[in-house]
Amino acid sequence: MLLVRRGSTFIAGHEFWLLWVYGAPLLFAKNLPLPIFAASLATIPLFWLARRIARGRWSIATPLDLPLVLLLLMGLVGVAVSVDSALSARIYGELLGGVALYYGIVNGLPAARLGRGVWFFLLLGAAMGLVGWLGMRYLEKFLPIPFMYEYMPRLEFPFLNSSGFTANLVAGAVAPALPIAFAWAWTLSRRQRGLVLAFAVFFSSIVVLTQSRGAILGLLVAGAILLLWRAPRLIWLAAAAALLGVAAVFWLGPANVTEVLLVSDSTNT
């Protein structure tokens, strides 16, 4: 019993790094053989059990507990009504893995190690951005920058995606790192802040190249929230931005703006 407790204490104390036992395979879930994918999912309960033994609780409480439970329940509904139950079950397994990663990070990253975790997060974001940039299939949407695409290198990553990455997929992988970079930069020294802002510039350039409308709109909202959080006196900028937005809609024409923002090319991609 003592050996079990020591092992559980070690796992709970190093969970942030050990969770990549199942986290790393899930990054390539669609390309993994089913036994390896299933084995990575099978390790998840061990981490929850280790927390229970070492700390007396399954997990710390978070504001996302109820939404994640509802998401998992709705996922089961999707599997139940799916016309391809095997494929849906595998996708649901990816969802389970994502939720497990969330709780692994929350429980395995104490405040004392937060800096290391954020650096790790930014490096992962930069790696995904670089791979996505080199392997992306370009489509001109609303920014007239086709000349840039002609001179940008392109590589094939058949293991990750034999047909290349769609712009929205790349933007979705990179965009979440951008608000984190800006928020964290406020807390650092000038030298470290410059390095983090360099990451932010790189992430921003990738999102602009993808021309992903969802990512750009999401980042605008995140930026506004971040600005009001750190500098609430600047709330008047939100009203000014809203007025400029309304003026831009009337200047460009509501029909043109609607076409740019809402018309989807997902059928072709």
PDB file of C-alpha atoms in Angstrom:
ATOM      1  CA  MET A   1       0.000   0.000   0.000  1.00  0.00           C
ATOM      2  CA  LEU A   2       2.894   2.353   0.760  1.00  0.00           C
ATOM      3  CA  LEU A   3       4.324   1.709  -2.700  1.00  0.00           C
ATOM      4  CA  VAL A   4       0.970   2.527  -4.294  1.00  0.00           C
ATOM      5  CA  ARG A   5       0.728   5.781  -2.353  1.00  0.00           C
ATOM      6  CA  ARG A   6       4.272   6.800  -3.296  1.00  0.00           C
ATOM      7  CA  GLY A   7       3.581   6.012  -6.930  1.00  0.00           C
ATOM      8  CA  SER A   8       0.333   7.978  -6.834  1.00  0.00           C
ATOM      9  CA  THR A   9       2.073  10.931  -5.204  1.00  0.00           C
ATOM     10  CA  PHE A  10       4.734  10.916  -7.910  1.00  0.00           C
ATOM     11  CA  ILE A  11       2.151  10.779 -10.699  1.00  0.00           C
ATOM     12  CA  ALA A  12       0.021  13.522  -9.159  1.00  0.00           C
ATOM     13  CA  GLY A  13       3.077  15.706  -8.613  1.00  0.00           C
ATOM     14  CA  HIS A  14       4.352  15.329 -12.192  1.00  0.00           C
ATOM     15  CA  GLU A  15       1.050  15.031 -14.014  1.00  0.00           C
ATOM     16  CA  PHE A  16       1.619  17.988 -16.314  1.00  0.00           C
ATOM     17  CA  TRP A  17       4.496  16.167 -17.985  1.00  0.00           C
ATOM     18  CA  LEU A  18       3.218  12.614 -17.605  1.00  0.00           C
ATOM     19  CA  LEU A  19      -0.137  13.456 -19.184  1.00  0.00           C
ATOM     20  CA  TRP A  20       1.635  13.535 -22.563  1.00  0.00           C
ATOM     21  CA  VAL A  21       1.664   9.731 -22.307  1.00  0.00           C
ATOM     22  CA  TYR A  22      -1.856   9.958 -23.652  1.00  0.00           C
ATOM     23  CA  GLY A  23      -1.771  13.569 -24.815  1.00  0.00           C
ATOM     24  CA  ALA A  24       0.871  13.175 -27.505  1.00  0.00           C
ATOM     25  CA  PRO A  25      -0.815  10.218 -29.245  1.00  0.00           C
ATOM     26  CA  LEU A  26      -4.121  12.076 -29.274  1.00  0.00           C
ATOM     27  CA  LEU A  27      -2.523  14.843 -31.337  1.00  0.00           C
ATOM     28  CA  PHE A  28      -2.265  12.272 -34.141  1.00  0.00           C
ATOM     29  CA  ALA A  29      -5.427  10.355 -33.288  1.00  0.00           C
ATOM     30  CA  LYS A  30      -6.745  10.082 -36.841  1.00  0.00           C
ATOM     31  CA  ASN A  31      -3.501   8.500 -38.013  1.00  0.00           C
ATOM     32  CA  LEU A  32      -2.977   6.096 -35.119  1.00  0.00           C
ATOM     33  CA  PRO A  33      -3.788   2.403 -35.208  1.00  0.00           C
ATOM     34  CA  LEU A  34      -6.858   1.719 -33.103  1.00  0.00           C
ATOM     35  CA  PRO A  35      -4.978  -0.343 -30.422  1.00  0.00           C
ATOM     36  CA  ILE A  36      -2.527   2.504 -29.730  1.00  0.00           C
ATOM     37  CA  PHE A  37      -5.341   5.049 -29.622  1.00  0.00           C
ATOM     38  CA  ALA A  38      -7.336   2.854 -27.232  1.00  0.00           C
ATOM     39  CA  ALA A  39      -4.260   2.277 -25.053  1.00  0.00           C
ATOM     40  CA  SER A  40      -3.659   6.017 -24.705  1.00  0.00           C
ATOM     41  CA  LEU A  41      -7.267   6.503 -23.588  1.00  0.00           C
ATOM     42  CA  ALA A  42      -6.965   3.598 -21.152  1.00  0.00           C
ATOM     43  CA  THR A  43      -4.245   5.437 -19.212  1.00  0.00           C
ATOM     44  CA  ILE A  44      -6.578   8.330 -18.355  1.00  0.00           C
ATOM     45  CA  PRO A  45      -8.293   6.700 -15.319  1.00  0.00           C
ATOM     46  CA  LEU A  46      -4.870   6.027 -13.773  1.00  0.00           C
ATOM     47  CA  PHE A  47      -4.222   9.761 -13.415  1.00  0.00           C
ATOM     48  CA  TRP A  48      -7.618  10.378 -11.812  1.00  0.00           C
ATOM     49  CA  LEU A  49      -7.055   7.480  -9.405  1.00  0.00           C
ATOM     50  CA  ALA A  50      -3.587   8.783  -8.544  1.00  0.00           C
ATOM     51  CA  ARG A  51      -5.060  12.177  -7.636  1.00  0.00           C
ATOM     52  CA  ARG A  52      -7.649  10.517  -5.451  1.00  0.00           C
ATOM     53  CA  ILE A  53      -5.075   8.474  -3.551  1.00  0.00           C
ATOM     54  CA  ALA A  54      -2.453  11.223  -3.245  1.00  0.00           C
ATOM     55  CA  ARG A  55      -4.671  14.240  -2.591  1.00  0.00           C
ATOM     56  CA  GLY A  56      -7.987  12.801  -1.483  1.00  0.00           C
ATOM     57  CA  ARG A  57      -9.913  14.223  -4.438  1.00  0.00           C
ATOM     58  CA  TRP A  58     -10.511  13.278  -8.037  1.00  0.00           C
ATOM     59  CA  SER A  59      -9.873  16.800  -9.326  1.00  0.00           C
ATOM     60  CA  ILE A  60     -10.022  20.420  -8.298  1.00  0.00           C
ATOM     61  CA  ALA A  61     -13.277  22.156  -9.168  1.00  0.00           C
ATOM     62  CA  THR A  62     -13.291  24.462 -12.197  1.00  0.00           C
ATOM     63  CA  PRO A  63     -15.910  26.753 -13.788  1.00  0.00           C
ATOM     64  CA  LEU A  64     -16.026  24.437 -16.818  1.00  0.00           C
ATOM     65  CA  ASP A  65     -17.044  21.278 -14.943  1.00  0.00           C
ATOM     66  CA  LEU A  66     -20.763  21.461 -15.741  1.00  0.00           C
ATOM     67  CA  PRO A  67     -20.338  22.579 -19.373  1.00  0.00           C
ATOM     68  CA  LEU A  68     -17.864  19.736 -19.977  1.00  0.00           C
ATOM     69  CA  VAL A  69     -20.218  17.183 -18.441  1.00  0.00           C
ATOM     70  CA  LEU A  70     -23.013  18.421 -20.712  1.00  0.00           C
ATOM     71  CA  LEU A  71     -20.657  18.320 -23.697  1.00  0.00           C
ATOM     72  CA  LEU A  72     -19.718  14.711 -22.948  1.00  0.00           C
ATOM     73  CA  LEU A  73     -23.383  13.745 -22.535  1.00  0.00           C
ATOM     74  CA  MET A  74     -24.316  15.365 -25.844  1.00  0.00           C
ATOM     75  CA  GLY A  75     -21.389  13.560 -27.432  1.00  0.00           C
ATOM     76  CA  LEU A  76     -22.909  10.272 -26.325  1.00  0.00           C
ATOM     77  CA  VAL A  77     -26.169  11.316 -27.951  1.00  0.00           C
ATOM     78  CA  GLY A  78     -24.279  11.982 -31.157  1.00  0.00           C
ATOM     79  CA  VAL A  79     -22.689   8.538 -31.069  1.00  0.00           C
ATOM     80  CA  ALA A  80     -26.077   6.918 -30.404  1.00  0.00           C
ATOM     81  CA  VAL A  81     -27.746   8.474 -33.464  1.00  0.00           C
ATOM     82  CA  SER A  82     -24.760   8.357 -35.795  1.00  0.00           C
ATOM     83  CA  VAL A  83     -24.959   6.465 -39.081  1.00  0.00           C
ATOM     84  CA  ASP A  84     -21.293   5.504 -38.643  1.00  0.00           C
ATOM     85  CA  SER A  85     -21.015   4.420 -35.022  1.00  0.00           C
ATOM     86  CA  ALA A  86     -17.378   3.281 -35.289  1.00  0.00           C
ATOM     87  CA  LEU A  87     -16.175   6.633 -36.626  1.00  0.00           C
ATOM     88  CA  SER A  88     -18.303   8.565 -34.144  1.00  0.00           C
ATOM     89  CA  ALA A  89     -17.010   6.481 -31.252  1.00  0.00           C
ATOM     90  CA  ARG A  90     -13.439   7.254 -32.262  1.00  0.00           C
ATOM     91  CA  ILE A  91     -14.208  10.976 -32.477  1.00  0.00           C
ATOM     92  CA  TYR A  92     -15.867  10.750 -29.063  1.00  0.00           C
ATOM     93  CA  GLY A  93     -12.673   9.147 -27.791  1.00  0.00           C
ATOM     94  CA  GLU A  94     -10.776  12.209 -29.018  1.00  0.00           C
ATOM     95  CA  LEU A  95     -13.237  14.381 -27.089  1.00  0.00           C
ATOM     96  CA  LEU A  96     -12.616  12.314 -23.942  1.00  0.00           C
ATOM     97  CA  GLY A  97      -8.903  12.746 -24.447  1.00  0.00           C
ATOM     98  CA  GLY A  98      -9.265  16.508 -24.817  1.00  0.00           C
ATOM     99  CA  VAL A  99     -11.256  16.764 -21.579  1.00  0.00           C
ATOM    100  CA  ALA A 100      -8.668  14.592 -19.829  1.00  0.00           C
ATOM    101  CA  LEU A 101      -5.896  16.888 -21.069  1.00  0.00           C
ATOM    102  CA  TYR A 102      -7.763  19.862 -19.670  1.00  0.00           C
ATOM    103  CA  TYR A 103      -8.031  18.339 -16.203  1.00  0.00           C
ATOM    104  CA  GLY A 104      -4.480  17.063 -16.394  1.00  0.00           C
ATOM    105  CA  ILE A 105      -3.206  20.587 -17.027  1.00  0.00           C
ATOM    106  CA  VAL A 106      -5.452  22.125 -14.358  1.00  0.00           C
ATOM    107  CA  ASN A 107      -4.370  19.629 -11.705  1.00  0.00           C
ATOM    108  CA  GLY A 108      -0.785  19.197 -12.817  1.00  0.00           C
ATOM    109  CA  LEU A 109       0.283  22.808 -13.230  1.00  0.00           C
ATOM    110  CA  PRO A 110       0.543  24.552  -9.836  1.00  0.00           C
ATOM    111  CA  ALA A 111       1.144  28.274  -9.656  1.00  0.00           C
ATOM    112  CA  ALA A 112       4.855  27.729  -9.019  1.00  0.00           C
ATOM    113  CA  ARG A 113       5.218  26.079 -12.422  1.00  0.00           C
ATOM    114  CA  LEU A 114       2.850  28.307 -14.359  1.00  0.00           C
ATOM    115  CA  GLY A 115       5.671  30.093 -16.180  1.00  0.00           C
ATOM    116  CA  ARG A 116       7.130  26.858 -17.492  1.00  0.00           C
ATOM    117  CA  GLY A 117       3.725  25.729 -18.624  1.00  0.00           C
ATOM    118  CA  VAL A 118       3.040  28.944 -20.528  1.00  0.00           C
ATOM    119  CA  TRP A 119       6.433  28.797 -22.261  1.00  0.00           C
ATOM    120  CA  PHE A 120       5.676  25.200 -23.210  1.00  0.00           C
ATOM    121  CA  PHE A 121       2.269  26.264 -24.514  1.00  0.00           C
ATOM    122  CA  LEU A 122       3.740  29.058 -26.634  1.00  0.00           C
ATOM    123  CA  LEU A 123       6.401  26.753 -28.067  1.00  0.00           C
ATOM    124  CA  LEU A 124       3.736  24.209 -29.006  1.00  0.00           C
ATOM    125  CA  GLY A 125       1.681  26.971 -30.613  1.00  0.00           C
ATOM    126  CA  ALA A 126       4.698  28.163 -32.587  1.00  0.00           C
ATOM    127  CA  ALA A 127       5.465  24.615 -33.738  1.00  0.00           C
ATOM    128  CA  MET A 128       1.873  24.066 -34.872  1.00  0.00           C
ATOM    129  CA  GLY A 129       1.879  27.448 -36.581  1.00  0.00           C
ATOM    130  CA  LEU A 130       5.096  26.685 -38.470  1.00  0.00           C
ATOM    131  CA  VAL A 131       3.937  23.237 -39.577  1.00  0.00           C
ATOM    132  CA  GLY A 132       0.510  24.591 -40.491  1.00  0.00           C
ATOM    133  CA  TRP A 133       2.016  27.477 -42.463  1.00  0.00           C
ATOM    134  CA  LEU A 134       4.276  25.167 -44.469  1.00  0.00           C
ATOM    135  CA  GLY A 135       1.553  22.615 -45.154  1.00  0.00           C
ATOM    136  CA  MET A 136      -1.469  24.865 -45.620  1.00  0.00           C
ATOM    137  CA  ARG A 137      -3.624  24.904 -48.706  1.00  0.00           C
ATOM    138  CA  TYR A 138      -4.157  28.562 -49.527  1.00  0.00           C
ATOM    139  CA  LEU A 139      -7.417  30.095 -50.611  1.00  0.00           C
ATOM    140  CA  GLU A 140      -7.856  33.807 -51.208  1.00  0.00           C
ATOM    141  CA  LYS A 141     -10.870  34.950 -49.217  1.00  0.00           C
ATOM    142  CA  PHE A 142     -11.053  38.655 -48.525  1.00  0.00           C
ATOM    143  CA  LEU A 143      -7.456  39.907 -48.284  1.00  0.00           C
ATOM    144  CA  PRO A 144      -5.725  40.578 -51.635  1.00  0.00           C
ATOM    145  CA  ILE A 145      -2.393  38.930 -50.792  1.00  0.00           C
ATOM    146  CA  PRO A 146      -2.005  36.187 -53.424  1.00  0.00           C
ATOM    147  CA  PHE A 147       1.497  37.441 -54.287  1.00  0.00           C
ATOM    148  CA  MET A 148       2.673  36.337 -50.844  1.00  0.00           C
ATOM    149  CA  TYR A 149       1.467  32.799 -51.432  1.00  0.00           C
ATOM    150  CA  GLU A 150       3.603  32.444 -54.558  1.00  0.00           C
ATOM    151  CA  TYR A 151       6.840  32.956 -52.631  1.00  0.00           C
ATOM    152  CA  MET A 152       6.015  31.014 -49.479  1.00  0.00           C
ATOM    153  CA  PRO A 153       7.514  27.519 -49.152  1.00  0.00           C
ATOM    154  CA  ARG A 154       5.200  24.546 -49.081  1.00  0.00           C
ATOM    155  CA  LEU A 155       5.918  21.119 -47.664  1.00  0.00           C
ATOM    156  CA  GLU A 156       4.000  17.886 -47.490  1.00  0.00           C
ATOM    157  CA  PHE A 157       3.168  16.232 -44.171  1.00  0.00           C
ATOM    158  CA  PRO A 158       1.505  12.971 -45.218  1.00  0.00           C
ATOM    159  CA  PHE A 159       1.487  11.536 -41.689  1.00  0.00           C
ATOM    160  CA  LEU A 160      -0.455  14.514 -40.348  1.00  0.00           C
ATOM    161  CA  ASN A 161      -2.643  15.198 -43.383  1.00  0.00           C
ATOM    162  CA  SER A 162      -1.957  13.844 -46.851  1.00  0.00           C
ATOM    163  CA  SER A 163      -4.038  16.529 -48.577  1.00  0.00           C
ATOM    164  CA  GLY A 164      -2.644  19.511 -46.667  1.00  0.00           C
ATOM    165  CA  PHE A 165      -4.137  21.640 -43.904  1.00  0.00           C
ATOM    166  CA  THR A 166      -7.164  23.833 -44.398  1.00  0.00           C
ATOM    167  CA  ALA A 167      -6.826  27.481 -43.414  1.00  0.00           C
ATOM    168  CA  ASN A 168      -9.451  27.248 -40.666  1.00  0.00           C
ATOM    169  CA  LEU A 169      -7.699  24.254 -39.128  1.00  0.00           C
ATOM    170  CA  VAL A 170      -4.395  26.127 -38.931  1.00  0.00           C
ATOM    171  CA  ALA A 171      -6.046  29.249 -37.535  1.00  0.00           C
ATOM    172  CA  GLY A 172      -7.901  27.201 -34.924  1.00  0.00           C
ATOM    173  CA  ALA A 173      -4.643  25.661 -33.744  1.00  0.00           C
ATOM    174  CA  VAL A 174      -2.757  28.954 -33.471  1.00  0.00           C
ATOM    175  CA  ALA A 175      -5.342  31.565 -32.474  1.00  0.00           C
ATOM    176  CA  PRO A 176      -5.856  30.381 -28.847  1.00  0.00           C
ATOM    177  CA  ALA A 177      -2.182  31.040 -28.107  1.00  0.00           C
ATOM    178  CA  LEU A 178      -2.371  34.710 -29.094  1.00  0.00           C
ATOM    179  CA  PRO A 179      -4.481  36.085 -26.183  1.00  0.00           C
ATOM    180  CA  ILE A 180      -2.390  34.021 -23.751  1.00  0.00           C
ATOM    181  CA  ALA A 181       0.788  35.607 -25.115  1.00  0.00           C
ATOM    182  CA  PHE A 182      -0.558  39.151 -24.771  1.00  0.00           C
ATOM    183  CA  ALA A 183      -1.987  38.524 -21.296  1.00  0.00           C
ATOM    184  CA  TRP A 184       1.226  36.961 -20.016  1.00  0.00           C
ATOM    185  CA  ALA A 185       3.442  39.667 -21.515  1.00  0.00           C
ATOM    186  CA  TRP A 186       1.958  42.176 -19.069  1.00  0.00           C
ATOM    187  CA  THR A 187       3.400  40.249 -16.117  1.00  0.00           C
ATOM    188  CA  LEU A 188       6.994  39.839 -17.353  1.00  0.00           C
ATOM    189  CA  SER A 189      10.185  41.849 -17.395  1.00  0.00           C
ATOM    190  CA  ARG A 190      10.995  43.976 -20.447  1.00  0.00           C
ATOM    191  CA  ARG A 191      13.367  41.396 -21.973  1.00  0.00           C
ATOM    192  CA  GLN A 192      10.993  38.478 -21.522  1.00  0.00           C
ATOM    193  CA  ARG A 193       8.092  40.611 -22.673  1.00  0.00           C
ATOM    194  CA  GLY A 194       9.834  41.289 -25.962  1.00  0.00           C
ATOM    195  CA  LEU A 195      10.284  37.565 -26.586  1.00  0.00           C
ATOM    196  CA  VAL A 196       6.653  36.785 -25.771  1.00  0.00           C
ATOM    197  CA  LEU A 197       5.458  39.610 -28.018  1.00  0.00           C
ATOM    198  CA  ALA A 198       7.604  38.132 -30.804  1.00  0.00           C
ATOM    199  CA  PHE A 199       5.566  34.928 -30.396  1.00  0.00           C
ATOM    200  CA  ALA A 200       2.408  37.051 -30.566  1.00  0.00           C
ATOM    201  CA  VAL A 201       3.532  38.702 -33.822  1.00  0.00           C
ATOM    202  CA  PHE A 202       4.233  35.284 -35.336  1.00  0.00           C
ATOM    203  CA  PHE A 203       0.824  33.950 -34.276  1.00  0.00           C
ATOM    204  CA  SER A 204      -0.873  37.070 -35.661  1.00  0.00           C
ATOM    205  CA  SER A 205       0.862  36.716 -39.033  1.00  0.00           C
ATOM    206  CA  ILE A 206      -0.263  33.083 -39.314  1.00  0.00           C
ATOM    207  CA  VAL A 207      -3.879  34.003 -38.561  1.00  0.00           C
ATOM    208  CA  VAL A 208      -3.796  36.820 -41.133  1.00  0.00           C
ATOM    209  CA  LEU A 209      -2.399  34.462 -43.773  1.00  0.00           C
ATOM    210  CA  THR A 210      -5.180  31.939 -43.091  1.00  0.00           C
ATOM    211  CA  GLN A 211      -7.812  34.670 -43.551  1.00  0.00           C
ATOM    212  CA  SER A 212     -10.009  32.688 -41.173  1.00  0.00           C
ATOM    213  CA  ARG A 213     -12.975  34.908 -40.415  1.00  0.00           C
ATOM    214  CA  GLY A 214     -13.947  32.969 -37.311  1.00  0.00           C
ATOM    215  CA  ALA A 215     -10.449  33.182 -35.853  1.00  0.00           C
ATOM    216  CA  ILE A 216     -10.093  36.889 -36.624  1.00  0.00           C
ATOM    217  CA  LEU A 217     -13.484  37.775 -35.125  1.00  0.00           C
ATOM    218  CA  GLY A 218     -12.773  35.621 -32.089  1.00  0.00           C
ATOM    219  CA  LEU A 219      -9.425  37.317 -31.556  1.00  0.00           C
ATOM    220  CA  LEU A 220     -11.017  40.758 -31.830  1.00  0.00           C
ATOM    221  CA  VAL A 221     -13.444  39.840 -29.058  1.00  0.00           C
ATOM    222  CA  ALA A 222     -10.667  38.300 -26.963  1.00  0.00           C
ATOM    223  CA  GLY A 223      -8.527  41.401 -27.472  1.00  0.00           C
ATOM    224  CA  ALA A 224     -11.352  43.683 -26.357  1.00  0.00           C
ATOM    225  CA  ILE A 225     -11.961  41.617 -23.231  1.00  0.00           C
ATOM    226  CA  LEU A 226      -8.249  41.533 -22.443  1.00  0.00           C
ATOM    227  CA  LEU A 227      -7.932  45.294 -22.874  1.00  0.00           C
ATOM    228  CA  LEU A 228     -10.896  46.010 -20.625  1.00  0.00           C
ATOM    229  CA  TRP A 229      -9.590  43.557 -18.041  1.00  0.00           C
ATOM    230  CA  ARG A 230      -6.136  45.094 -17.858  1.00  0.00           C
ATOM    231  CA  ALA A 231      -7.134  48.726 -18.497  1.00  0.00           C
ATOM    232  CA  PRO A 232     -10.828  49.256 -17.583  1.00  0.00           C
ATOM    233  CA  ARG A 233     -10.479  53.026 -18.019  1.00  0.00           C
ATOM    234  CA  LEU A 234     -10.197  52.412 -21.752  1.00  0.00           C
ATOM    235  CA  ILE A 235     -13.763  51.142 -21.991  1.00  0.00           C
ATOM    236  CA  TRP A 236     -14.551  54.174 -24.152  1.00  0.00           C
ATOM    237  CA  LEU A 237     -12.467  52.536 -26.874  1.00  0.00           C
ATOM    238  CA  ALA A 238     -15.077  49.784 -27.113  1.00  0.00           C
ATOM    239  CA  ALA A 239     -17.779  52.346 -27.893  1.00  0.00           C
ATOM    240  CA  ALA A 240     -15.502  54.056 -30.411  1.00  0.00           C
ATOM    241  CA  ALA A 241     -14.714  50.733 -32.086  1.00  0.00           C
ATOM    242  CA  ALA A 242     -18.426  49.909 -32.277  1.00  0.00           C
ATOM    243  CA  LEU A 243     -19.149  53.243 -33.961  1.00  0.00           C
ATOM    244  CA  LEU A 244     -16.302  52.695 -36.420  1.00  0.00           C
ATOM    245  CA  GLY A 245     -17.645  49.220 -37.143  1.00  0.00           C
ATOM    246  CA  VAL A 246     -21.111  50.557 -37.896  1.00  0.00           C
ATOM    247  CA  ALA A 247     -19.625  53.276 -40.112  1.00  0.00           C
ATOM    248  CA  ALA A 248     -17.538  50.687 -41.973  1.00  0.00           C
ATOM    249  CA  VAL A 249     -20.613  48.553 -42.618  1.00  0.00           C
ATOM    250  CA  PHE A 250     -22.482  51.484 -44.161  1.00  0.00           C
ATOM    251  CA  TRP A 251     -19.432  52.573 -46.157  1.00  0.00           C
ATOM    252  CA  LEU A 252     -18.701  49.116 -47.585  1.00  0.00           C
ATOM    253  CA  GLY A 253     -22.339  48.169 -47.924  1.00  0.00           C
ATOM    254  CA  PRO A 254     -24.258  45.719 -45.696  1.00  0.00           C
ATOM    255  CA  ALA A 255     -24.556  43.154 -48.487  1.00  0.00           C
ATOM    256  CA  ASN A 256     -20.808  43.122 -49.147  1.00  0.00           C
ATOM    257  CA  VAL A 257     -19.958  42.857 -45.459  1.00  0.00           C
ATOM    258  CA  THR A 258     -22.445  40.023 -45.005  1.00  0.00           C
ATOM    259  CA  GLU A 259     -20.967  38.130 -47.936  1.00  0.00           C
ATOM    260  CA  VAL A 260     -17.419  38.489 -46.608  1.00  0.00           C
ATOM    261  CA  LEU A 261     -18.292  37.476 -43.031  1.00  0.00           C
ATOM    262  CA  LEU A 262     -20.979  34.846 -43.465  1.00  0.00           C
ATOM    263  CA  VAL A 263     -20.639  33.133 -46.845  1.00  0.00           C
ATOM    264  CA  SER A 264     -18.870  29.830 -46.250  1.00  0.00           C
ATOM    265  CA  ASP A 265     -16.547  27.991 -48.594  1.00  0.00           C
ATOM    266  CA  SER A 266     -16.565  24.844 -46.472  1.00  0.00           C
ATOM    267  CA  THR A 267     -18.233  22.843 -49.267  1.00  0.00           C
ATOM    268  CA  ASN A 268     -15.243  23.409 -51.529  1.00  0.00           C
ATOM    269  CA  THR A 269     -12.626  22.818 -48.814  1.00  0.00           C
TER     270      THR A 269
END
